[in-house]
Amino acid sequence: MPFMPVKFNLQKRVKLAQGLWMLYWLSVIVGILIFSLGIFFKIELRKRSEMMDNNESHLVPNLLILVGVLACGVNAFGGKVCHDSLDPIKFAKWKPMLKPYLLLCCGFNVLLLLTALLCFLMQFAMYLTLAEGLKNGIKFYKDTDTPGRCFMKRTLDMTQIEFRCCGNNNFRDWFEVQWISNRYLDMSNDEVKDRVLSNVEGKYLMDSVPFSCCNPGSPRPCLQHHLTNNSAHYDYDHRTEELNIWTRGCREALFSYYSSMMNSIGALVIATIFLESVDMAGLKYLSTALEMMSDPENPECESEGWLLEKGVKETFTELLAKLKMLGKTNQVEEGGEAATAAT
Amino acid sequence: MALMLVKFDLKKRVKLAQTVWFMYWFAVMAGVLVFSMGLFFKIELRKRSELMDNNESHFLPNLLIFMGLVTCGINAFGGKVCYDSLDPTKFAKWKPMLKTFLVFCVGFNALLIVTALLCFLMRIPLQFTLAEGLRNGMRYYKDTDTPGRCYMKRTLDLMQMEFRCCGNDNYRDWFEIQWVSNRYLDFSAKEVKDRIGSNVDGQYLMDGVPFSCCNPSSPRPCIQYQMTNNTAHYSYDHYTEELNVWKRGCRDALLSYYGGMMNTIGALVVLVTMLEVAVTIGLQYVNSSLSTLANPEDPESESEGWILEKTVKETFTDIMAKMKAMGKGSKVEEGGEAAVATES
């Protein structure tokens, strides 16, 4: 009993072939879209790789690029087959390749599923990488004269301005590091000496933040220094002041940006899986409908198309039986070799 | 003697019609491009209309939008005519309209040239509008509690950060106005009273700039306040310090941004004009070649195509004669009416 049989006459077959051909071209466009999204994601990761300690994993964008290219190829081939399917001569040369092609499509769908899963799961790794990278970024902010780190200040300032965030968790992270280079500190000054001596590591710590933390939406000019000292500024209460500097942390901001990107890409990949499955089903129907023509000479005859030749259970048991046979053949071979070796 | 005469047989006519049809579809897309450029320019002007004192002229983007739409319409019509030109029955219904359509196209091309010229010339009024708007913007920077101006600070800060500029001509413009609101000044403090007393207008002036002027590429943390006082900061010389704040003025920055945009749009309109001239000439050839068939019943007969039926001089004198005739016709009518009036 075939699985989901459908009767086809010539008109229905032609319609199926045409509809399937359009669907395959849509899938090619979707493949191009996935490819370009992979490239976009890779570029975005590279742009901010300093914030991630140059340690970010490029697995997901590389996989997306590969999957995009494969999707284009697979679907273009499928479209070609559909286009030729209405001409019996042209279709005859594609006929033997169809079974392995459908198996390849199945494998490709599994790869797509894996990609979608990775899109959702790699966000955890991204979170940890960001936390580490930003912590180091804040630590190296002042090293504008150290080769390899001289652009960290600029990168961090532009990130804080662009993503409207301050510090790692919040602005108080800046209170815990020295973010002014020693070159610009007057070591003979009493105040500087006091601050440097006031902590174990001899760092110049202060309750100030860089200018890039400033919120342009604040009604008053930005207060950067002496943030916890209410008396240092007129009419200022640091506990109730909300608009002065950005209150969000940069790890939060960057993570939500990347995670929304990865979620959208993952959703698109899942939609592609559905599209590919529909393509496969359509192609299976088309190929069985063309094979099962009751009168091969008459193109206008009726035929039947199905998804599986036998029911789902039977097909499954057959597959298992085949696998077991493969396994047994190996064992028999090994036994045979052992026997010949013994003799 | 016709201008630029070309002989046509059936194959050549078919090729001509197909090529001109193709070019018309290109021209439709060019029209869509002009329309979207006009829309983009309008949006960019609106985005920063606060900085132009809400006084900017939307004439140019509106004209571009209008021209884009008309271009699409004209070229779609022309494409349809070309498509039908190979079928004598269909072409017969378009034939009477073609002369008027071609004259209209010529007029439209002239209008396109004017548009391109405007794109290059409207830079000058824009300069004045920007100068005025930015000066007022800086004056109203502190008025974050005045309705209608409360977002000026944010707009100006975001603009200075985005365009990497400071002040109108340079950062010293900030020294000449009070950009700190009185609400945040402690009038009982001696320093504040000194500063306010030091100038005629009673403004709190200082040699400091807002944070949005800061340059992130500077190796040292930004020095915003007491910028002209070398002793206020360690190892600082304001004469030689270059990376601290943005050196460029915002009027320059905005003008070069909008100027670049207008130059690009102008160049594009010039290209579209050339395309339009080409398709107009093509359509004239199609029209004239189909009108001069040696044997109207036989589609395979030869024919001639031209741009103008007579030479340029003769066509010009013809047009002048026609206009004079029209003028005389009106005079005769008036004279006739006057005579009738006097008689009765």
XYZ file of C-alpha atoms in Angstrom:
687
model
C 0.000 0.000 0.000
C 1.858 3.119 -1.159
C 2.142 6.005 1.251
C -0.092 8.967 0.287
C -0.846 8.035 -3.350
C -2.261 10.719 -5.676
C -3.728 10.198 -9.166
C -2.259 12.305 -11.972
C -3.423 13.076 -15.465
C -1.349 15.014 -18.020
C -2.627 18.426 -16.953
C -1.941 17.714 -13.280
C 1.537 16.462 -14.070
C 2.341 19.575 -16.101
C 1.038 21.803 -13.340
C 3.060 19.925 -10.753
C 6.232 20.211 -12.816
C 5.753 23.941 -13.389
C 4.890 24.674 -9.760
C 7.835 22.647 -8.582
C 10.190 24.436 -10.977
C 9.130 27.822 -9.543
C 9.534 26.488 -6.026
C 13.054 25.295 -6.836
C 13.998 28.753 -8.100
C 12.602 30.269 -4.931
C 14.789 27.834 -3.006
C 17.830 28.953 -5.007
C 17.105 32.550 -3.998
C 16.734 31.450 -0.382
C 20.084 29.682 -0.695
C 21.667 32.921 -1.912
C 20.052 34.703 1.025
C 21.531 32.243 3.508
C 24.943 32.624 1.866
C 24.829 36.412 2.131
C 23.587 36.258 5.726
C 26.538 34.007 6.525
C 28.935 36.530 5.008
C 27.224 39.388 6.861
C 27.497 37.530 10.160
C 31.173 36.771 9.519
C 31.873 40.442 8.796
C 30.041 41.528 11.949
C 32.070 39.103 14.038
C 35.322 40.307 12.489
C 34.389 43.958 13.009
C 34.176 43.443 16.743
C 36.623 40.620 17.209
C 38.668 42.906 19.476
C 35.714 42.991 21.871
C 35.701 39.192 21.881
C 39.402 38.806 22.595
C 40.066 37.642 19.007
C 38.763 34.349 20.272
C 35.357 34.116 18.669
C 34.326 30.945 16.889
C 33.622 31.369 13.176
C 31.947 27.956 12.957
C 28.406 29.247 12.478
C 29.087 31.775 9.692
C 31.366 29.344 7.832
C 28.707 26.650 8.056
C 26.060 29.092 6.819
C 28.221 30.012 3.830
C 28.733 26.341 2.987
C 25.046 25.530 3.403
C 24.070 28.507 1.237
C 26.303 27.410 -1.617
C 25.099 23.800 -1.336
C 21.477 24.915 -1.299
C 21.999 26.883 -4.492
C 23.609 23.917 -6.219
C 21.127 21.286 -5.053
C 18.095 23.393 -5.889
C 19.405 24.496 -9.265
C 19.874 20.824 -10.191
C 16.359 20.040 -8.966
C 14.968 22.886 -11.029
C 16.741 21.606 -14.118
C 15.285 18.123 -13.567
C 11.794 19.592 -13.207
C 12.240 21.649 -16.337
C 13.213 18.540 -18.305
C 10.623 16.287 -16.716
C 7.915 17.030 -19.274
C 10.075 15.883 -22.152
C 10.425 12.074 -21.882
C 13.739 11.990 -23.788
C 15.433 14.565 -21.593
C 13.934 13.073 -18.455
C 15.283 9.644 -19.314
C 18.867 10.795 -18.736
C 18.028 12.218 -15.305
C 15.985 9.195 -14.191
C 18.806 7.012 -12.801
C 20.228 9.906 -10.764
C 16.998 10.718 -8.991
C 17.210 8.189 -6.168
C 20.708 9.188 -5.002
C 19.718 12.848 -5.460
C 16.761 12.446 -3.107
C 18.978 10.730 -0.562
C 21.436 13.640 -0.876
C 18.567 16.038 -0.250
C 17.681 14.127 2.905
C 21.261 14.416 4.099
C 21.245 18.105 3.238
C 18.121 18.618 5.335
C 19.870 16.982 8.273
C 22.779 19.395 7.762
C 20.335 22.320 7.726
C 18.817 21.091 10.978
C 22.266 20.902 12.522
C 23.000 24.460 11.360
C 19.773 25.771 12.878
C 20.562 24.057 16.165
C 24.051 25.542 16.194
C 22.623 29.013 15.535
C 20.614 28.751 18.713
C 23.203 26.982 20.861
C 26.351 28.956 19.976
C 24.826 31.965 21.700
C 26.042 30.589 25.030
C 29.616 30.465 23.783
C 29.194 33.989 22.397
C 28.050 35.271 25.797
C 31.112 33.900 27.539
C 33.465 35.182 24.844
C 31.943 38.665 25.081
C 32.265 38.755 28.865
C 35.955 37.857 28.666
C 36.693 40.163 25.735
C 35.002 43.218 27.218
C 36.719 42.737 30.565
C 40.071 42.727 28.812
C 39.030 45.614 26.611
C 38.342 47.793 29.617
C 41.646 46.709 31.135
C 43.612 47.651 27.996
C 41.698 50.905 27.374
C 44.588 53.025 28.594
C 47.313 51.201 26.622
C 47.200 53.507 23.608
C 50.980 53.263 23.272
C 51.260 49.470 23.415
C 51.534 47.877 19.956
C 48.607 45.572 19.320
C 46.379 47.389 21.799
C 46.674 50.998 20.660
C 43.252 50.991 19.022
C 41.421 49.404 21.927
C 40.443 52.827 23.300
C 38.966 53.901 19.996
C 37.163 50.602 19.458
C 35.691 50.619 22.947
C 34.645 54.280 22.707
C 32.935 53.725 19.360
C 31.239 50.560 20.668
C 29.899 52.403 23.705
C 28.635 55.254 21.526
C 27.086 52.949 18.917
C 25.452 50.454 21.262
C 24.543 53.051 23.900
C 26.156 51.173 26.752
C 28.798 51.743 29.406
C 31.203 49.256 30.937
C 30.811 45.473 31.119
C 27.861 45.038 33.487
C 27.283 48.728 34.142
C 29.231 51.975 34.462
C 30.780 51.033 37.799
C 33.185 48.697 35.991
C 35.140 51.781 35.016
C 35.675 52.624 38.684
C 37.651 49.436 39.170
C 40.294 49.879 36.479
C 42.793 52.572 35.692
C 41.657 53.889 32.327
C 43.999 56.883 32.140
C 47.472 56.172 30.852
C 50.346 56.962 33.205
C 51.772 59.267 30.536
C 49.030 61.769 31.321
C 49.250 61.570 35.129
C 51.355 64.104 36.981
C 53.069 61.789 39.453
C 54.398 64.730 41.448
C 50.875 65.885 42.243
C 49.639 65.101 45.765
C 46.186 64.091 44.694
C 47.552 61.633 42.157
C 49.946 60.180 44.705
C 47.100 59.735 47.208
C 44.951 57.873 44.756
C 47.765 55.639 43.568
C 48.668 54.707 47.127
C 45.076 54.156 48.187
C 44.921 50.669 46.653
C 47.133 47.596 46.800
C 48.027 47.441 43.106
C 49.044 51.105 42.856
C 46.413 51.954 40.231
C 44.984 55.410 39.668
C 41.323 54.646 40.344
C 38.569 57.220 40.291
C 34.799 57.389 40.196
C 34.704 58.624 36.618
C 33.816 57.211 33.212
C 35.054 57.992 29.693
C 33.141 60.466 27.545
C 31.705 57.695 25.365
C 29.422 56.697 28.247
C 27.605 60.040 27.997
C 23.936 60.014 27.007
C 23.120 62.788 24.472
C 19.516 62.657 25.627
C 20.407 64.102 29.006
C 19.064 67.638 29.576
C 22.251 68.722 31.305
C 25.825 68.665 30.015
C 27.433 65.309 30.698
C 28.868 64.669 34.147
C 31.791 62.288 33.713
C 33.894 62.805 36.832
C 33.115 62.494 40.546
C 30.009 60.534 39.719
C 29.360 59.302 43.262
C 30.015 62.663 44.877
C 26.747 64.604 45.049
C 28.377 67.760 46.358
C 30.799 67.998 43.436
C 27.973 69.076 41.117
C 25.113 71.503 41.538
C 21.684 69.919 41.906
C 22.939 66.356 41.396
C 21.936 63.114 43.091
C 23.725 60.108 41.693
C 21.112 57.734 43.074
C 18.222 59.271 41.143
C 20.095 60.521 38.072
C 19.155 58.281 35.142
C 19.776 60.154 31.921
C 23.325 61.305 32.503
C 25.186 58.259 31.224
C 24.098 55.009 29.652
C 22.921 52.603 32.345
C 23.072 49.421 30.230
C 26.178 47.258 30.214
C 27.967 46.588 26.936
C 27.971 42.827 27.348
C 24.186 42.942 27.560
C 23.928 45.270 24.567
C 26.332 43.349 22.308
C 24.868 40.009 23.289
C 21.313 41.052 22.520
C 22.477 42.386 19.137
C 24.242 39.180 18.166
C 21.642 36.876 19.647
C 18.805 38.535 17.744
C 20.893 38.187 14.578
C 21.505 34.491 15.272
C 17.867 33.861 16.171
C 16.659 35.400 12.915
C 19.165 33.388 10.898
C 18.148 30.224 12.760
C 14.488 30.880 12.031
C 15.303 31.384 8.347
C 17.215 28.092 8.251
C 14.248 26.272 9.778
C 11.978 27.811 7.149
C 14.461 26.591 4.529
C 14.188 23.062 5.948
C 10.430 23.161 5.403
C 10.875 24.521 1.903
C 13.404 21.808 1.038
C 11.099 19.091 2.391
C 8.261 20.372 0.227
C 10.621 20.381 -2.769
C 11.644 16.791 -2.057
C 8.046 15.628 -1.689
C 7.115 17.350 -4.937
C 10.013 15.817 -6.814
C 9.196 12.365 -5.457
C 5.597 12.720 -6.627
C 6.723 13.935 -10.039
C 9.238 11.153 -10.573
C 6.862 8.380 -9.457
C 4.049 9.864 -11.556
C 6.274 9.800 -14.617
C 7.565 6.297 -13.914
C 4.154 4.781 -13.265
C 2.580 5.800 -16.579
C 0.301 2.910 -17.583
C 1.110 3.441 -21.274
C 4.608 4.870 -21.764
C 3.948 5.795 -25.434
C 0.875 7.866 -24.678
C 1.772 10.996 -22.736
C -1.881 11.702 -21.933
C -2.407 8.564 -19.868
C -3.138 8.558 -16.184
C -0.606 7.619 -13.542
C -0.177 7.425 -9.826
C 2.368 9.176 -7.680
C 3.341 8.524 -4.085
C 5.816 9.470 -1.399
C 6.851 5.976 -0.376
C 6.303 2.743 -2.309
C 5.177 0.894 0.807
C 3.871 2.172 4.110
C 6.124 4.044 6.543
C 6.563 1.023 8.857
C 7.352 -1.353 6.024
C 9.901 1.014 4.486
C 11.518 1.427 7.875
C 11.744 -2.352 8.493
C 13.196 -2.794 5.019
C 15.859 -0.202 5.734
C 16.763 -1.919 8.991
C 16.896 -5.274 7.210
C 19.246 -3.807 4.589
C 21.498 -2.367 7.283
C 21.563 -5.706 9.102
C 22.470 -7.446 5.850
C 25.331 -5.014 5.353
C 26.494 -5.751 8.869
C 26.167 -9.529 8.376
C 28.049 -9.395 5.071
C 30.932 -7.720 6.874
C 30.882 -10.415 9.536
C 30.751 -13.173 6.949
C 33.673 -11.579 5.145
C 35.677 -11.324 8.335
C 34.829 -14.929 9.182
C 35.891 -15.963 5.668
C 39.166 -14.086 5.958
C 39.839 -15.610 9.364
C 39.144 -19.055 7.935
C 41.500 -18.456 4.992
C 44.107 -17.044 7.361
C 43.837 -20.114 9.597
C 44.260 -22.414 6.604
C 16.913 66.750 -47.362
C 16.138 64.814 -44.188
C 18.454 64.890 -41.183
C 20.458 61.678 -40.692
C 18.605 59.512 -43.176
C 18.827 55.717 -42.704
C 17.403 53.010 -44.992
C 15.406 50.216 -43.336
C 14.291 46.785 -44.452
C 12.001 44.529 -42.404
C 14.787 42.895 -40.408
C 16.344 46.226 -39.521
C 12.977 47.628 -38.510
C 12.297 44.672 -36.249
C 15.727 44.974 -34.657
C 15.253 48.700 -34.171
C 11.858 48.226 -32.529
C 13.206 45.529 -30.209
C 16.245 47.569 -29.204
C 14.189 50.681 -28.543
C 11.692 48.601 -26.494
C 14.545 47.256 -24.420
C 15.971 50.734 -23.911
C 12.545 51.991 -22.843
C 12.431 49.418 -20.077
C 15.872 50.515 -18.931
C 14.570 54.049 -18.946
C 11.588 53.023 -16.776
C 14.012 51.617 -14.223
C 16.052 54.807 -14.476
C 12.853 56.728 -13.720
C 12.266 54.565 -10.651
C 15.851 55.303 -9.597
C 15.352 59.061 -9.960
C 12.128 58.809 -7.953
C 13.819 56.930 -5.133
C 16.776 59.325 -5.106
C 14.327 62.190 -4.727
C 12.609 60.389 -1.880
C 15.915 59.624 -0.168
C 17.035 63.242 -0.473
C 13.725 64.450 0.963
C 14.057 62.107 3.936
C 17.631 63.227 4.592
C 16.558 66.865 4.559
C 13.696 66.157 6.945
C 15.944 64.216 9.310
C 18.078 67.257 9.898
C 15.549 70.000 9.324
C 16.069 71.145 12.925
C 19.637 72.029 12.038
C 18.462 74.006 9.021
C 16.068 76.076 11.083
C 13.065 74.217 9.589
C 13.603 76.523 6.672
C 15.069 74.269 4.050
C 13.672 74.297 0.541
C 12.106 70.996 -0.499
C 11.827 72.184 -4.084
C 14.581 69.985 -5.469
C 13.512 66.631 -3.948
C 9.897 67.312 -4.879
C 10.972 68.052 -8.442
C 13.016 64.843 -8.552
C 10.070 62.796 -7.300
C 7.792 64.382 -9.905
C 10.305 63.859 -12.719
C 10.826 60.263 -11.682
C 7.119 59.528 -11.878
C 6.706 61.287 -15.232
C 9.757 59.459 -16.612
C 8.246 56.115 -15.629
C 4.941 57.005 -17.265
C 6.414 58.338 -20.497
C 8.801 55.461 -20.931
C 6.174 52.832 -20.199
C 3.980 54.415 -22.887
C 6.898 54.568 -25.307
C 7.715 50.936 -24.633
C 4.139 49.942 -25.344
C 4.211 51.861 -28.657
C 7.450 50.129 -29.650
C 6.019 46.750 -28.726
C 2.995 47.386 -30.948
C 4.990 48.972 -33.746
C 5.614 45.676 -35.538
C 1.904 44.952 -35.866
C 0.429 47.409 -38.407
C -3.099 47.180 -37.000
C -2.026 47.939 -33.458
C 0.394 50.622 -34.573
C -2.325 52.392 -36.525
C -4.109 53.404 -33.315
C -0.928 54.920 -31.824
C 0.170 56.731 -34.990
C -1.806 59.967 -34.597
C -0.532 60.449 -31.049
C 3.118 59.950 -31.884
C 3.973 63.421 -33.136
C 2.558 65.089 -30.021
C 4.222 62.475 -27.836
C 7.620 63.105 -29.410
C 7.296 66.881 -28.997
C 6.322 66.269 -25.373
C 9.387 64.059 -24.930
C 11.657 66.802 -26.242
C 10.147 69.251 -23.762
C 10.532 66.714 -20.979
C 14.202 66.209 -21.829
C 14.757 69.947 -21.555
C 13.122 69.845 -18.115
C 15.472 67.006 -17.113
C 18.468 69.133 -18.060
C 17.089 71.959 -15.924
C 16.692 69.516 -13.016
C 20.299 68.371 -13.351
C 21.448 71.991 -13.360
C 19.420 72.726 -10.260
C 21.030 69.785 -8.477
C 24.390 71.440 -8.909
C 23.212 74.967 -8.134
C 21.002 74.418 -5.075
C 24.130 73.893 -3.046
C 24.458 77.646 -2.581
C 21.159 78.340 -0.787
C 21.796 75.200 1.237
C 25.037 76.690 2.509
C 23.239 79.733 3.859
C 20.444 77.692 5.383
C 22.949 75.453 7.163
C 24.991 78.369 8.492
C 21.884 79.984 9.961
C 20.437 76.741 11.299
C 23.616 75.588 12.996
C 24.168 78.958 14.638
C 20.694 78.837 16.092
C 21.135 75.203 17.024
C 24.131 76.014 19.154
C 22.303 78.942 20.744
C 19.369 76.730 21.723
C 21.598 73.832 22.866
C 20.985 74.638 26.530
C 17.201 75.106 26.211
C 16.316 71.526 27.061
C 13.301 72.692 29.040
C 11.819 74.969 26.366
C 9.017 73.266 24.377
C 9.950 73.030 20.727
C 13.668 73.167 21.470
C 14.075 70.436 24.055
C 15.584 67.997 21.557
C 18.068 70.440 20.061
C 20.807 69.291 22.437
C 20.332 65.648 21.517
C 20.120 66.389 17.799
C 23.259 68.498 17.891
C 25.173 65.961 20.004
C 24.223 63.073 17.736
C 25.119 65.113 14.667
C 28.528 66.096 16.009
C 29.283 62.459 16.827
C 28.030 61.170 13.479
C 29.707 63.737 11.236
C 32.832 64.032 13.411
C 32.649 67.793 13.671
C 32.501 70.433 16.397
C 30.819 73.821 16.350
C 29.872 75.887 13.313
C 33.285 76.817 11.874
C 35.388 75.128 14.553
C 35.278 74.265 18.242
C 35.851 77.844 19.382
C 32.229 78.645 18.499
C 31.277 76.920 21.730
C 33.359 79.418 23.696
C 31.153 82.282 22.561
C 27.793 81.062 23.769
C 26.381 79.732 26.994
C 25.670 76.043 26.418
C 25.039 75.082 30.044
C 21.490 75.656 31.188
C 20.987 78.058 34.108
C 19.186 75.278 35.970
C 22.520 73.544 36.509
C 24.530 76.598 37.539
C 25.013 77.367 41.195
C 24.513 81.130 41.280
C 25.769 81.366 44.817
C 29.221 80.115 43.790
C 31.866 82.783 43.306
C 33.256 81.279 40.110
C 29.856 81.323 38.437
C 29.210 84.914 39.511
C 32.626 85.973 38.176
C 32.036 84.436 34.780
C 28.581 85.926 34.450
C 29.820 89.322 35.495
C 32.717 89.168 33.015
C 30.624 89.825 29.907
C 27.964 92.328 28.824
C 25.171 89.803 28.113
C 25.509 88.114 31.499
C 26.180 84.737 29.938
C 28.101 81.889 31.539
C 30.894 81.536 28.998
C 33.713 79.057 29.354
C 36.493 77.596 27.273
C 34.884 74.191 27.226
C 33.029 72.090 24.636
C 30.303 69.434 24.926
C 31.328 65.778 25.111
C 30.110 65.129 21.568
C 33.107 67.072 20.245
C 35.499 64.484 21.685
C 37.567 62.433 19.254
C 37.650 58.720 20.269
C 40.977 58.271 18.461
C 42.757 60.500 20.931
C 45.329 58.541 22.986
C 44.396 60.409 26.144
C 41.005 60.753 27.799
C 39.085 63.678 26.355
C 39.849 67.166 27.631
C 36.573 69.078 27.400
C 36.952 71.879 29.937
C 39.605 74.589 30.358
C 40.848 73.835 26.881
C 42.924 77.008 26.468
C 44.573 76.655 29.879
C 47.743 74.598 29.464
C 48.428 74.431 33.195
C 45.050 72.897 33.992
C 46.119 69.572 32.444
C 49.331 67.583 32.691
C 51.492 67.518 29.551
C 48.960 69.505 27.496
C 49.577 72.230 24.932
C 46.409 73.415 23.254
C 48.369 74.893 20.341
C 49.813 71.537 19.297
C 47.079 69.193 20.482
C 45.290 67.861 17.412
C 43.538 64.637 18.276
C 41.639 65.765 21.343
C 38.458 67.180 19.790
C 37.202 67.164 16.215
C 38.835 69.976 14.280
C 36.299 70.244 11.504
C 33.314 72.568 11.647
C 29.837 71.097 11.296
C 28.791 73.462 8.550
C 31.654 72.164 6.382
C 30.874 68.575 7.257
C 27.131 68.823 6.545
C 27.683 70.842 3.385
C 30.133 68.316 1.983
C 27.707 65.494 2.854
C 24.720 67.115 1.177
C 26.864 68.538 -1.614
C 28.200 65.096 -2.418
C 24.687 63.696 -2.427
C 23.438 66.428 -4.754
C 26.399 66.029 -7.112
C 25.774 62.301 -7.379
C 22.075 62.823 -8.006
C 22.878 65.526 -10.592
C 25.289 63.221 -12.420
C 22.659 60.498 -12.413
C 20.027 62.846 -13.842
C 22.463 63.829 -16.614
C 22.879 60.144 -17.487
C 19.110 59.641 -17.455
C 18.762 62.658 -19.760
C 21.173 61.120 -22.245
C 19.215 57.861 -22.135
C 15.964 59.734 -22.690
C 17.419 61.591 -25.701
C 18.553 58.259 -27.147
C 15.131 56.629 -26.776
C 13.396 59.702 -28.205
C 15.620 59.539 -31.288
C 14.983 55.796 -31.502
C 11.238 56.281 -31.392
C 11.445 58.965 -34.058
C 13.295 56.509 -36.306
C 10.666 53.818 -35.647
C 7.897 56.280 -36.391
C 9.410 57.666 -39.572
C 10.458 54.253 -40.896
C 6.951 52.890 -40.475
C 5.345 56.000 -42.010
C 7.383 55.873 -45.240
C 6.771 52.281 -46.335
C 7.225 52.133 -50.145
C 4.318 49.681 -50.339
C 1.984 49.974 -47.354
C 0.417 46.527 -47.944
C 3.725 44.670 -48.069
C 5.410 44.531 -44.632
C 8.690 43.479 -46.185
C 9.116 46.633 -48.233
C 11.924 49.045 -47.691
C 11.527 52.352 -45.958
C 13.480 55.349 -44.778
C 13.894 56.691 -41.301
C 15.125 60.096 -40.146
C 15.361 62.394 -37.167
C 13.951 65.480 -38.864
C 12.011 65.546 -42.151
C 13.897 68.601 -43.364
C 17.232 70.034 -42.287
C 17.599 71.807 -38.949
C 17.426 75.299 -40.536
C 14.335 74.498 -42.588
C 12.546 72.905 -39.612
C 13.384 75.944 -37.504
C 12.059 78.399 -40.143
C 8.945 76.207 -40.478
C 8.291 76.435 -36.737
C 8.867 80.232 -36.736
C 6.467 80.585 -39.708
C 3.843 78.525 -37.882
C 4.157 80.653 -34.769
C 3.890 83.852 -36.813
C 0.816 82.459 -38.553
C -0.720 81.692 -35.166
C 0.084 85.235 -33.991
C -1.425 86.757 -37.166
C -4.447 84.482 -36.821
C -5.121 85.906 -33.347
C -4.659 89.472 -34.656
C -7.040 88.855 -37.550
C -9.611 87.478 -35.111
C -9.267 90.506 -32.873
C -9.484 92.849 -35.849
C -12.548 90.989 -37.074
C -14.219 91.229 -33.659
C -13.402 94.956 -33.429
C -14.860 95.495 -36.913
C -17.974 93.523 -35.955
C -18.240 95.514 -32.745
C -17.924 98.880 -34.559
C -20.384 97.798 -37.210
C -22.998 96.742 -34.742
